[in-house]
PDB file of N, CA and C in Angstrom:
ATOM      1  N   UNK A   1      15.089  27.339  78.185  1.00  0.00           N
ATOM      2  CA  UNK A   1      13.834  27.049  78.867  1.00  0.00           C
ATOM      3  C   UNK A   1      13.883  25.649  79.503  1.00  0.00           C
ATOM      4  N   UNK A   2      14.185  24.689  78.700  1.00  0.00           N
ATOM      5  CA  UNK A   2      14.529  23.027  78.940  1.00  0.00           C
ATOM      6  C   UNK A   2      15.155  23.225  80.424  1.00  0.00           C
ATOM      7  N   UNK A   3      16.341  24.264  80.403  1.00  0.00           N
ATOM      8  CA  UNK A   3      17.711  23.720  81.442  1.00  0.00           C
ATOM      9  C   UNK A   3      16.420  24.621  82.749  1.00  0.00           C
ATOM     10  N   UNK A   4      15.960  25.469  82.500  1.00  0.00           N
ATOM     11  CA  UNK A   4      15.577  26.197  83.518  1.00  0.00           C
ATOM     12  C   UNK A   4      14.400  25.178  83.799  1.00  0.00           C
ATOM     13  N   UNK A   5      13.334  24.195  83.149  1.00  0.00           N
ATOM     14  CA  UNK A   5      12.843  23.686  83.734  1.00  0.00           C
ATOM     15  C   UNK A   5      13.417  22.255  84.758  1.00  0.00           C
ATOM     16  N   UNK A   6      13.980  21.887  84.213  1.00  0.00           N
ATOM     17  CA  UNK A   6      15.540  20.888  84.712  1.00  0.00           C
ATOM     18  C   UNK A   6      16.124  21.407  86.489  1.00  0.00           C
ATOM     19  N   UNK A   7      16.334  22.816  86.386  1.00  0.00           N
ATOM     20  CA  UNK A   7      16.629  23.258  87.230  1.00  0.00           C
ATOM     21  C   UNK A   7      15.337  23.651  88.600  1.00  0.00           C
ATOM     22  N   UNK A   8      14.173  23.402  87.889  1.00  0.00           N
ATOM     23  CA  UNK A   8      12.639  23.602  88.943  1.00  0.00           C
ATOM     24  C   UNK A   8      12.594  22.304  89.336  1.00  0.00           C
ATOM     25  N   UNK A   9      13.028  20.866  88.995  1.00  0.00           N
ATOM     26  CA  UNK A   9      12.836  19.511  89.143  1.00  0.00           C
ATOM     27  C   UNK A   9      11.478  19.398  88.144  1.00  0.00           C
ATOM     28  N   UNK A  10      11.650  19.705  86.991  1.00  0.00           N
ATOM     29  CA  UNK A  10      10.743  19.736  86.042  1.00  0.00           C
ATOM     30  C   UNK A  10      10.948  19.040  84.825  1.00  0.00           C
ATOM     31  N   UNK A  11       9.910  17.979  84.311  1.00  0.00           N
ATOM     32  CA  UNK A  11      10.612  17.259  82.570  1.00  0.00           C
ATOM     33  C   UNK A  11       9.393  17.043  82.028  1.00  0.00           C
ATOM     34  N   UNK A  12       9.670  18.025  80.643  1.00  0.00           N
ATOM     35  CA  UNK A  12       8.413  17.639  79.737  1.00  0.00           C
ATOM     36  C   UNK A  12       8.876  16.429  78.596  1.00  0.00           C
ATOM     37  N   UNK A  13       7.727  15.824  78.645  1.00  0.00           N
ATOM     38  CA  UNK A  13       8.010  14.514  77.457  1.00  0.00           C
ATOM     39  C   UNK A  13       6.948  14.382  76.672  1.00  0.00           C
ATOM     40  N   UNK A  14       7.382  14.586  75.077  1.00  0.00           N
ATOM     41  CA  UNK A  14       6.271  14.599  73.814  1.00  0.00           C
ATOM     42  C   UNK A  14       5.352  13.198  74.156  1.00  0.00           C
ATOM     43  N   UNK A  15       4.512  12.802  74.152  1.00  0.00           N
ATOM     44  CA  UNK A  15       4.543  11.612  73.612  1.00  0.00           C
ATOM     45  C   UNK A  15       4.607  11.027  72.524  1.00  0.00           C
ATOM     46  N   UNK A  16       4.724  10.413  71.732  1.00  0.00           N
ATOM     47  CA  UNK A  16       4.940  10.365  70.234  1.00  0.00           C
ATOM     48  C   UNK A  16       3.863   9.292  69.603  1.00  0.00           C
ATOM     49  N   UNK A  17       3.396   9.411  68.709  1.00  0.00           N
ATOM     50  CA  UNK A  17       2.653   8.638  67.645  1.00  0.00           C
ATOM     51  C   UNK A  17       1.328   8.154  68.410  1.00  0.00           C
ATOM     52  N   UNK A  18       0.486   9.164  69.234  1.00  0.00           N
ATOM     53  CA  UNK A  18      -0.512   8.953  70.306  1.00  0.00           C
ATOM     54  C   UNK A  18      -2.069   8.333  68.852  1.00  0.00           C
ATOM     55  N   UNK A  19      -2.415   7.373  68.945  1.00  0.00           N
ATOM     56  CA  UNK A  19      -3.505   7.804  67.633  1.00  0.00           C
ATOM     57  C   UNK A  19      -4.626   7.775  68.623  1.00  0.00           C
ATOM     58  N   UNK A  20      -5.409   7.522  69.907  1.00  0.00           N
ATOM     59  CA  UNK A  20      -6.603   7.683  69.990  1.00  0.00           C
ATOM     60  C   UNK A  20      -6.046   7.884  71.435  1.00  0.00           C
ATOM     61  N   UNK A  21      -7.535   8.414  72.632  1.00  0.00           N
ATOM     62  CA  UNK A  21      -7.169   8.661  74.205  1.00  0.00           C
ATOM     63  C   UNK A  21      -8.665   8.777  73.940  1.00  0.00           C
ATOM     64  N   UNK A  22      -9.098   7.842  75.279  1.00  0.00           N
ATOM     65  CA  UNK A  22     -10.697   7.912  75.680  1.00  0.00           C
ATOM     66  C   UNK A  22     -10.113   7.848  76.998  1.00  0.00           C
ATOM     67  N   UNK A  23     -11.536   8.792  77.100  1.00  0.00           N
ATOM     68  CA  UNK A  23     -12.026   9.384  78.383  1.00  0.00           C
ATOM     69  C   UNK A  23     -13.126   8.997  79.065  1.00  0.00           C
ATOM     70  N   UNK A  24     -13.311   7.597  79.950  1.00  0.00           N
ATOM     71  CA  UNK A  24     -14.499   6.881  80.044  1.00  0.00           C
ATOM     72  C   UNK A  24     -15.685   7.883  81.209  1.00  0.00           C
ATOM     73  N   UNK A  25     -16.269   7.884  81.204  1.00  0.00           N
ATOM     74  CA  UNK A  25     -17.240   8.674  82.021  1.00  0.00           C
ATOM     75  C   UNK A  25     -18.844   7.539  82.293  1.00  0.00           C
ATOM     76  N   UNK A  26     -19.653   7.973  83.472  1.00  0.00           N
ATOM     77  CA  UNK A  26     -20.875   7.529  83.194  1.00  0.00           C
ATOM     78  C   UNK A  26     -21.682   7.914  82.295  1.00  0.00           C
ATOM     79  N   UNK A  27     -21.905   8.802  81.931  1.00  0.00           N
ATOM     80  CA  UNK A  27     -22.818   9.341  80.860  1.00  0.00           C
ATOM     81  C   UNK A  27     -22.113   8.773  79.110  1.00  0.00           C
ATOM     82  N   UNK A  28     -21.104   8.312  78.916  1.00  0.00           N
ATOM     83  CA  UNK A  28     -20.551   8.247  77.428  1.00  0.00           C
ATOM     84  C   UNK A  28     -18.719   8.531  77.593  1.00  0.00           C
ATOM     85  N   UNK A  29     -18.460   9.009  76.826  1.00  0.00           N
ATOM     86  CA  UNK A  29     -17.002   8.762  76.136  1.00  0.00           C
ATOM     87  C   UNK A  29     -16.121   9.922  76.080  1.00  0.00           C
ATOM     88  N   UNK A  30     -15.275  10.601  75.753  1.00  0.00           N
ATOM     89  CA  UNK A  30     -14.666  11.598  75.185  1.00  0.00           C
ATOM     90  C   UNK A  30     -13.897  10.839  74.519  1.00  0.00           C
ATOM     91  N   UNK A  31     -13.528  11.273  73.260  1.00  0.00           N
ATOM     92  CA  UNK A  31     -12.747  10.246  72.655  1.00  0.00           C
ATOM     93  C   UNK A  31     -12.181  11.339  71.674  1.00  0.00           C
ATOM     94  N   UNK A  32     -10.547  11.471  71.740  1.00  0.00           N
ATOM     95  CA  UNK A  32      -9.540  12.259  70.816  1.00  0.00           C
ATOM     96  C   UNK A  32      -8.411  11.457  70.025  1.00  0.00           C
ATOM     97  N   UNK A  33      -9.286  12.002  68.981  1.00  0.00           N
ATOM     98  CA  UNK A  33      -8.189  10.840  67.779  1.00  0.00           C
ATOM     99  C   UNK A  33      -7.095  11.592  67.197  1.00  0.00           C
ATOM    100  N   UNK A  34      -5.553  11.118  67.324  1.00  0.00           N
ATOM    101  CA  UNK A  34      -4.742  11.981  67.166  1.00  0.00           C
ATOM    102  C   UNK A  34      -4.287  13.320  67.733  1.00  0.00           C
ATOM    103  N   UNK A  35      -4.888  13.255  68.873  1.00  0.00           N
ATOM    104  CA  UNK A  35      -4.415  13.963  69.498  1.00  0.00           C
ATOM    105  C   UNK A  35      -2.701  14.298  70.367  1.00  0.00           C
ATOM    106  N   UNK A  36      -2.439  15.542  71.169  1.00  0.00           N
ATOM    107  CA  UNK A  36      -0.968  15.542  71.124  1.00  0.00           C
ATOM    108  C   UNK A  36      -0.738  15.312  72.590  1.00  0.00           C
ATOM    109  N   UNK A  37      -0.217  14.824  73.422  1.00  0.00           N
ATOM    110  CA  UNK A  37       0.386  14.626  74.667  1.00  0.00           C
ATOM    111  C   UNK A  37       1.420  15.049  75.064  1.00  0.00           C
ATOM    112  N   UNK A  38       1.234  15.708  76.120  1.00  0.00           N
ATOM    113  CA  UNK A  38       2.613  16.350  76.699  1.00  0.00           C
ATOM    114  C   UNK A  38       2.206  15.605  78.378  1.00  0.00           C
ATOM    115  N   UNK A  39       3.575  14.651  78.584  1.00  0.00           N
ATOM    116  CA  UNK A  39       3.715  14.458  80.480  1.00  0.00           C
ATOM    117  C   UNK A  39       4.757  15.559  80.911  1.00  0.00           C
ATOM    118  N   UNK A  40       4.375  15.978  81.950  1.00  0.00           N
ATOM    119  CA  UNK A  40       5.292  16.553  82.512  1.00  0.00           C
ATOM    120  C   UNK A  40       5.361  16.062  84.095  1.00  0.00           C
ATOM    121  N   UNK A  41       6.489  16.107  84.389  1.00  0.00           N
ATOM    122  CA  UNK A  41       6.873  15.089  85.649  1.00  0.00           C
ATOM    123  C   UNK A  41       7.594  16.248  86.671  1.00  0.00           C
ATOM    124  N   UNK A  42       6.416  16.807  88.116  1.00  0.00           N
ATOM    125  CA  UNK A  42       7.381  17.621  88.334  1.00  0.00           C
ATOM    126  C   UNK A  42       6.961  17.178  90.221  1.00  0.00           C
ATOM    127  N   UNK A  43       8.196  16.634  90.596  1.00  0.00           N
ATOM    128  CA  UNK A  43       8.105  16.215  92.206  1.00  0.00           C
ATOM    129  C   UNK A  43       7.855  15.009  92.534  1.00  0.00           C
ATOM    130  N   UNK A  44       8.175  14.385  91.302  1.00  0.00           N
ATOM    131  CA  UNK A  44       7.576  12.743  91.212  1.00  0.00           C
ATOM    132  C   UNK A  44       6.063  12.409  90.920  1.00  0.00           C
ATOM    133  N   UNK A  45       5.516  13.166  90.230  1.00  0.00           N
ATOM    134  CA  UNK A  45       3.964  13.291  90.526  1.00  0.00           C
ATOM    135  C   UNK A  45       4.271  13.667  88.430  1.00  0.00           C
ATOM    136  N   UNK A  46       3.340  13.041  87.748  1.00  0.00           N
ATOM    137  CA  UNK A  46       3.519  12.715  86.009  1.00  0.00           C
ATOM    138  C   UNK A  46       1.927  13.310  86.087  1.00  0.00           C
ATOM    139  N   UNK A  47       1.726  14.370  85.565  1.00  0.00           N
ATOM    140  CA  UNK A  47       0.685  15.271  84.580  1.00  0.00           C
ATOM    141  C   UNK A  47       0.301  14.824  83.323  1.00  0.00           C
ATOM    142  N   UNK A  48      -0.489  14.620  82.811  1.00  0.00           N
ATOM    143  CA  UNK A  48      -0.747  14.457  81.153  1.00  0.00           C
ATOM    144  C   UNK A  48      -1.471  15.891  80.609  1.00  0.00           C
ATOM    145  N   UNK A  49      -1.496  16.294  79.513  1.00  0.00           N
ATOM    146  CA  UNK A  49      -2.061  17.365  79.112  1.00  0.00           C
ATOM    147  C   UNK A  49      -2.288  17.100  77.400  1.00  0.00           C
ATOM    148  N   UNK A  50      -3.772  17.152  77.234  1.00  0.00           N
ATOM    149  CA  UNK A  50      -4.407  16.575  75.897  1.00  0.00           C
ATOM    150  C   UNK A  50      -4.665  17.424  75.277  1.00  0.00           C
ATOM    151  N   UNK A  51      -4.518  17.951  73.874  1.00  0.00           N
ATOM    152  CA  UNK A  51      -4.427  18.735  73.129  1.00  0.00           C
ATOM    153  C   UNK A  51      -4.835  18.170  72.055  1.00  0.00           C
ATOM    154  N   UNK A  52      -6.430  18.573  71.881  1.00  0.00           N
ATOM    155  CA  UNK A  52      -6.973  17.875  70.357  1.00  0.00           C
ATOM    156  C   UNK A  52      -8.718  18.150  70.342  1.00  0.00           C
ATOM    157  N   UNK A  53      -9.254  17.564  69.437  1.00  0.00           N
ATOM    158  CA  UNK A  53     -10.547  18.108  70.099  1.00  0.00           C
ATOM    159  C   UNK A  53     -11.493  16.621  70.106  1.00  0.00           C
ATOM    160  N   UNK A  54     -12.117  16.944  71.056  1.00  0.00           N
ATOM    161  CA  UNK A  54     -12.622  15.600  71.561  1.00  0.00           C
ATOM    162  C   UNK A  54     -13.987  15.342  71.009  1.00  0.00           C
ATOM    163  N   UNK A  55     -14.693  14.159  70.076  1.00  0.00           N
ATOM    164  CA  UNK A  55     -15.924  13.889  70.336  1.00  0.00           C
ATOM    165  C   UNK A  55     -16.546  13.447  71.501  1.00  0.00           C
ATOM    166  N   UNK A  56     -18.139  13.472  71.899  1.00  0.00           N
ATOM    167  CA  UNK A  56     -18.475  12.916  72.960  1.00  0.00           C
ATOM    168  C   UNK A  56     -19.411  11.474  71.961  1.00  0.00           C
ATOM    169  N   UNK A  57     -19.128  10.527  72.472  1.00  0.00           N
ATOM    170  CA  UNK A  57     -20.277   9.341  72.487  1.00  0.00           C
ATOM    171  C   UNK A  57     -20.905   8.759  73.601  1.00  0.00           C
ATOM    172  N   UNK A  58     -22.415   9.181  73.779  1.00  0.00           N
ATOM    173  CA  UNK A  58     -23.164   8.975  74.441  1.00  0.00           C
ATOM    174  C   UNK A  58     -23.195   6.980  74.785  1.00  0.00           C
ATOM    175  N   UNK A  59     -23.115   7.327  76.562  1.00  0.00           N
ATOM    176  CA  UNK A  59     -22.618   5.671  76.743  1.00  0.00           C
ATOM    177  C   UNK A  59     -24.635   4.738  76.019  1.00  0.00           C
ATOM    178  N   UNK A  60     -24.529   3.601  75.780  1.00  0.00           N
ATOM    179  CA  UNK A  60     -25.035   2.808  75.558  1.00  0.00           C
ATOM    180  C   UNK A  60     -26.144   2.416  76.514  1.00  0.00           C
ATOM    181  N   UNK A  61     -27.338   2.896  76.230  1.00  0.00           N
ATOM    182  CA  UNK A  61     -28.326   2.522  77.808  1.00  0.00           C
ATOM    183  C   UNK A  61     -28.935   0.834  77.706  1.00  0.00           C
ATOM    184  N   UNK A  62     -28.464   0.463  79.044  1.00  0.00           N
ATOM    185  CA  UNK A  62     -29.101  -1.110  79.132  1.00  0.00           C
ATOM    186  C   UNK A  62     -30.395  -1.500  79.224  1.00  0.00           C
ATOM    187  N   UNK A  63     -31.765  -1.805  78.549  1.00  0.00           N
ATOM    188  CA  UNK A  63     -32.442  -2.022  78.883  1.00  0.00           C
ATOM    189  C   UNK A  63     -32.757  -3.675  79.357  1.00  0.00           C
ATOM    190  N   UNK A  64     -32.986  -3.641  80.708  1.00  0.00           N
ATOM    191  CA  UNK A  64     -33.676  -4.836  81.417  1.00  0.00           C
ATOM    192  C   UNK A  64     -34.588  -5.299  80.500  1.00  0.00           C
ATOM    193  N   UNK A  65     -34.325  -6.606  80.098  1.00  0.00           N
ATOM    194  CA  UNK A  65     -36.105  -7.445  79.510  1.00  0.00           C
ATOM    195  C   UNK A  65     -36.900  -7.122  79.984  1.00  0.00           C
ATOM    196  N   UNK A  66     -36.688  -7.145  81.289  1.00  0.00           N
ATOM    197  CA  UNK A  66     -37.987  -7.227  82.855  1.00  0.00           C
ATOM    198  C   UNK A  66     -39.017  -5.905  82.145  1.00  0.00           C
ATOM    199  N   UNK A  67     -38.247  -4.493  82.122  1.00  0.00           N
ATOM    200  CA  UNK A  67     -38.669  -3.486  81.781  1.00  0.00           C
ATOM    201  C   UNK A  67     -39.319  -4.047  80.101  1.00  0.00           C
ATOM    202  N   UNK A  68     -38.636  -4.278  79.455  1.00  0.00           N
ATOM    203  CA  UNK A  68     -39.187  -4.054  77.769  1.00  0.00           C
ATOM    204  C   UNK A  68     -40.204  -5.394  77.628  1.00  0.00           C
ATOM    205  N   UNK A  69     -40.723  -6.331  78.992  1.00  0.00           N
ATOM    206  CA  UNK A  69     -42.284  -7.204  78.871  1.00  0.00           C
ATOM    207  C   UNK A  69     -42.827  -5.963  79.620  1.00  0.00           C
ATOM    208  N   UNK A  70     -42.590  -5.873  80.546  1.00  0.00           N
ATOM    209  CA  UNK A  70     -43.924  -4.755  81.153  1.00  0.00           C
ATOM    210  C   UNK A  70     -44.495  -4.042  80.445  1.00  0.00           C
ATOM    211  N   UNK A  71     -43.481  -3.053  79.320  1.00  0.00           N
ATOM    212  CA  UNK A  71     -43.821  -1.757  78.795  1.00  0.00           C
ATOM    213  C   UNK A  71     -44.896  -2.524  77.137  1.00  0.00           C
ATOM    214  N   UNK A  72     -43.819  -4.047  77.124  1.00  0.00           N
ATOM    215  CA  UNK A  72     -45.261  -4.535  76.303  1.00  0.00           C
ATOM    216  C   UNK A  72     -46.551  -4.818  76.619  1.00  0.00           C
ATOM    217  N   UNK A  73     -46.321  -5.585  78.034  1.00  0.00           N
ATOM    218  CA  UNK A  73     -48.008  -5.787  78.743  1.00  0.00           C
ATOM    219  C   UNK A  73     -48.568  -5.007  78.564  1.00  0.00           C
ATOM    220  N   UNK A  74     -48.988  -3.358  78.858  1.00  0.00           N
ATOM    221  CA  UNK A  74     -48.868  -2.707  79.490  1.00  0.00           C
ATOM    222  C   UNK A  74     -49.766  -1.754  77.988  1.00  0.00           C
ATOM    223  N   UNK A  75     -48.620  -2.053  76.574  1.00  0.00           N
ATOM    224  CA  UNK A  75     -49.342  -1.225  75.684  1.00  0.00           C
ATOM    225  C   UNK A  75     -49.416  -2.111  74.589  1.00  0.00           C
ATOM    226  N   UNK A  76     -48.973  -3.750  74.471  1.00  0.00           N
ATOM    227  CA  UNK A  76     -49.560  -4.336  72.813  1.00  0.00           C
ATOM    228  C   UNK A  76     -48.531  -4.071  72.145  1.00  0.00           C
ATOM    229  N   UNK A  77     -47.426  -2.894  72.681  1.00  0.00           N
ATOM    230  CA  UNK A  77     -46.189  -3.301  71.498  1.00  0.00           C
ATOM    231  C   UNK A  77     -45.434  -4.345  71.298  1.00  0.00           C
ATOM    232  N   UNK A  78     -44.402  -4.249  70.260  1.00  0.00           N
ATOM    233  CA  UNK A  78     -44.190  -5.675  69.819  1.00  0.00           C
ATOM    234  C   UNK A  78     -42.421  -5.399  71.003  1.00  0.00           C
ATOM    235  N   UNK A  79     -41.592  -6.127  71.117  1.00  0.00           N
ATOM    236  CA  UNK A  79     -40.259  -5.976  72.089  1.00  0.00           C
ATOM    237  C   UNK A  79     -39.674  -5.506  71.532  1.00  0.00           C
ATOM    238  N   UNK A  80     -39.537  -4.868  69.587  1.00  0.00           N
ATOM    239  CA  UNK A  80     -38.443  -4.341  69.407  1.00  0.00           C
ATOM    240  C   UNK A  80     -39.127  -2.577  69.338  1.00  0.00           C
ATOM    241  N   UNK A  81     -40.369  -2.514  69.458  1.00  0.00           N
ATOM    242  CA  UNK A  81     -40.863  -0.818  69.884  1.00  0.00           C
ATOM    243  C   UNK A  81     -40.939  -0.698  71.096  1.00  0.00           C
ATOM    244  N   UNK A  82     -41.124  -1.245  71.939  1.00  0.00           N
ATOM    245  CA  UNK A  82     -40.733  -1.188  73.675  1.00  0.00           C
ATOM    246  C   UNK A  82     -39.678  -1.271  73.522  1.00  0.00           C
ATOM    247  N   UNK A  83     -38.624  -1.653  73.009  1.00  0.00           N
ATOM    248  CA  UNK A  83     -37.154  -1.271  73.329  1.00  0.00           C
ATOM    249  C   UNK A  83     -36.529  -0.216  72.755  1.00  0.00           C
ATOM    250  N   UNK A  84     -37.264   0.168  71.553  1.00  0.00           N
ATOM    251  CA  UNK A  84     -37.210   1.362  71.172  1.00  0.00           C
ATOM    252  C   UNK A  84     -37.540   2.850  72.201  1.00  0.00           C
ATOM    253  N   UNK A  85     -38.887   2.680  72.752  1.00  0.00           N
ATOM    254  CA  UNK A  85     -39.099   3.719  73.745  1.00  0.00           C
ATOM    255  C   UNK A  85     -38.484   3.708  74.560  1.00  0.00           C
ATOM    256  N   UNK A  86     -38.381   2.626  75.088  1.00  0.00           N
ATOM    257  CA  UNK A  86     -37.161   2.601  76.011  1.00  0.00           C
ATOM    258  C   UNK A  86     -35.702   3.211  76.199  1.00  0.00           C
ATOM    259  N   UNK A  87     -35.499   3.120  74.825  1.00  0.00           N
ATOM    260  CA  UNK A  87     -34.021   3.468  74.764  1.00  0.00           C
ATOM    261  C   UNK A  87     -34.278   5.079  74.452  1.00  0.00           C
ATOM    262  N   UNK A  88     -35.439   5.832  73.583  1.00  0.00           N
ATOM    263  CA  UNK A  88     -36.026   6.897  73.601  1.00  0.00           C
ATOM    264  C   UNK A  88     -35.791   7.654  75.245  1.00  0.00           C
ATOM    265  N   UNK A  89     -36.264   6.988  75.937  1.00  0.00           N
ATOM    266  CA  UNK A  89     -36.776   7.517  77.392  1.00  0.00           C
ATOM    267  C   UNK A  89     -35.921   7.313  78.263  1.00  0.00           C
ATOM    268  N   UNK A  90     -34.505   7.175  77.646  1.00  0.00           N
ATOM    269  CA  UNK A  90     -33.390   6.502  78.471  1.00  0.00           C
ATOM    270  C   UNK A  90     -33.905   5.803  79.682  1.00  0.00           C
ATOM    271  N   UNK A  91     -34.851   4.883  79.207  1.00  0.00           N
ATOM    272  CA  UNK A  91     -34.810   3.814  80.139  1.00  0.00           C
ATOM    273  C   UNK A  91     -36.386   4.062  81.322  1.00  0.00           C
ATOM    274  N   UNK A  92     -37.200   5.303  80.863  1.00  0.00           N
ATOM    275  CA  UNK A  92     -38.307   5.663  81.985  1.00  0.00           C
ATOM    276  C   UNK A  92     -39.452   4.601  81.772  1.00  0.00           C
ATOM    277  N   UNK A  93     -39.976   3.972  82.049  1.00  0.00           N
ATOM    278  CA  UNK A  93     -40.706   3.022  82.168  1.00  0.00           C
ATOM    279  C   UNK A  93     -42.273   3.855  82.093  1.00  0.00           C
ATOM    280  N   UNK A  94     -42.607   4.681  82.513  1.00  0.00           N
ATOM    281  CA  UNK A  94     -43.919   5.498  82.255  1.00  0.00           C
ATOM    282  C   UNK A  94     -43.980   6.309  81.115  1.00  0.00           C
ATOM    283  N   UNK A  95     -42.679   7.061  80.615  1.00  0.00           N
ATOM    284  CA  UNK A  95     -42.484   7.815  79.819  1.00  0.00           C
ATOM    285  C   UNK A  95     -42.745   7.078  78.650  1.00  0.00           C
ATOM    286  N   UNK A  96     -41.974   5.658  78.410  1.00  0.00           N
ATOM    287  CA  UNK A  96     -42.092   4.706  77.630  1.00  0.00           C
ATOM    288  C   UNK A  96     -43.649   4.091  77.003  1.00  0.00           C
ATOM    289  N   UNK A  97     -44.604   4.035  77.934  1.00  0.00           N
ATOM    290  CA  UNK A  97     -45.685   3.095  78.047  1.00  0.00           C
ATOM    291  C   UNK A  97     -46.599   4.542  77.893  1.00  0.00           C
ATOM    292  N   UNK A  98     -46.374   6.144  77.658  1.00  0.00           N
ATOM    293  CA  UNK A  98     -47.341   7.355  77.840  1.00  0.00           C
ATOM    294  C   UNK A  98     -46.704   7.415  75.962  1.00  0.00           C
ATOM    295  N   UNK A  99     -45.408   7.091  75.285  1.00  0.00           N
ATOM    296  CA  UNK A  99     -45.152   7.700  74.464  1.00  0.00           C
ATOM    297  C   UNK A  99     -45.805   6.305  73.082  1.00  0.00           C
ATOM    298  N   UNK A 100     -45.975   4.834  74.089  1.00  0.00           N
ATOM    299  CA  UNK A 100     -46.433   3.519  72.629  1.00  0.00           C
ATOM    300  C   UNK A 100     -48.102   4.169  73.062  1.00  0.00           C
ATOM    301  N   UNK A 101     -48.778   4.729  74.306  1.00  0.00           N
ATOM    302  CA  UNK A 101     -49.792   4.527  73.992  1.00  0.00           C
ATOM    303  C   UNK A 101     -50.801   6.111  73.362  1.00  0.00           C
ATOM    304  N   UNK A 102     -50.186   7.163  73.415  1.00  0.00           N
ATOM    305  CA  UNK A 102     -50.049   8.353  72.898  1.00  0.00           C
ATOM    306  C   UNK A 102     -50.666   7.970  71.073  1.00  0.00           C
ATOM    307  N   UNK A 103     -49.495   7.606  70.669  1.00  0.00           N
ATOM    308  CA  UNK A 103     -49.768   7.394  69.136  1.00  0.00           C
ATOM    309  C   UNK A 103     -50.507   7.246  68.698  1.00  0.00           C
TER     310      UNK A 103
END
């Protein structure tokens, strides 16, 4: 199989002792721990192929101060429950200030 891929201009290579591969995205992460790698190199052009199973971690939402005084003006919460809704509401500024004054 080796010589016949050899003979397509084809080379697979294990990678060896891989312990983690993230996968950065906007939304969060893919992240495979121990997972197995195979490159294969065929025309001058190197493939990777990941074999493992991936968690996702949801990326980290930034909240602006600017946003977490308003959403206090606005309802009397204290900055660490406006940053709470905030981070609740990935970040909606009405959603935030409908869900401190709801309660």
């Amino acid at each position: 199989m080796k010589q016949m891929m050899k003979q397509l201009g084809m080379e697979m290579e294990t990678i060896e002792d891989v312990r983690r591969i993230v996968i950065e995205t906007g939304s969060g992460n893919y992240v495979f721990d121990g997972a197995e790698v195979v490159a294969t190199i065929m025309q001058g052009v190197t493939t990777y192929q990941i074999t493992g199973e991936a968690r996702f971690e949801p990326a980290a939402i930034e909240i602006p101060e600017d946003d977490v005084r308003l959403v206090m003006e606005q309802t009397g919460a204290s900055a660490d429950a406006a940053r709470g809704a905030l981070k609740a509401t990935g970040g909606d500024i009405a959603e935030a200030i409908l869900r401190l004054t709801a309660a």
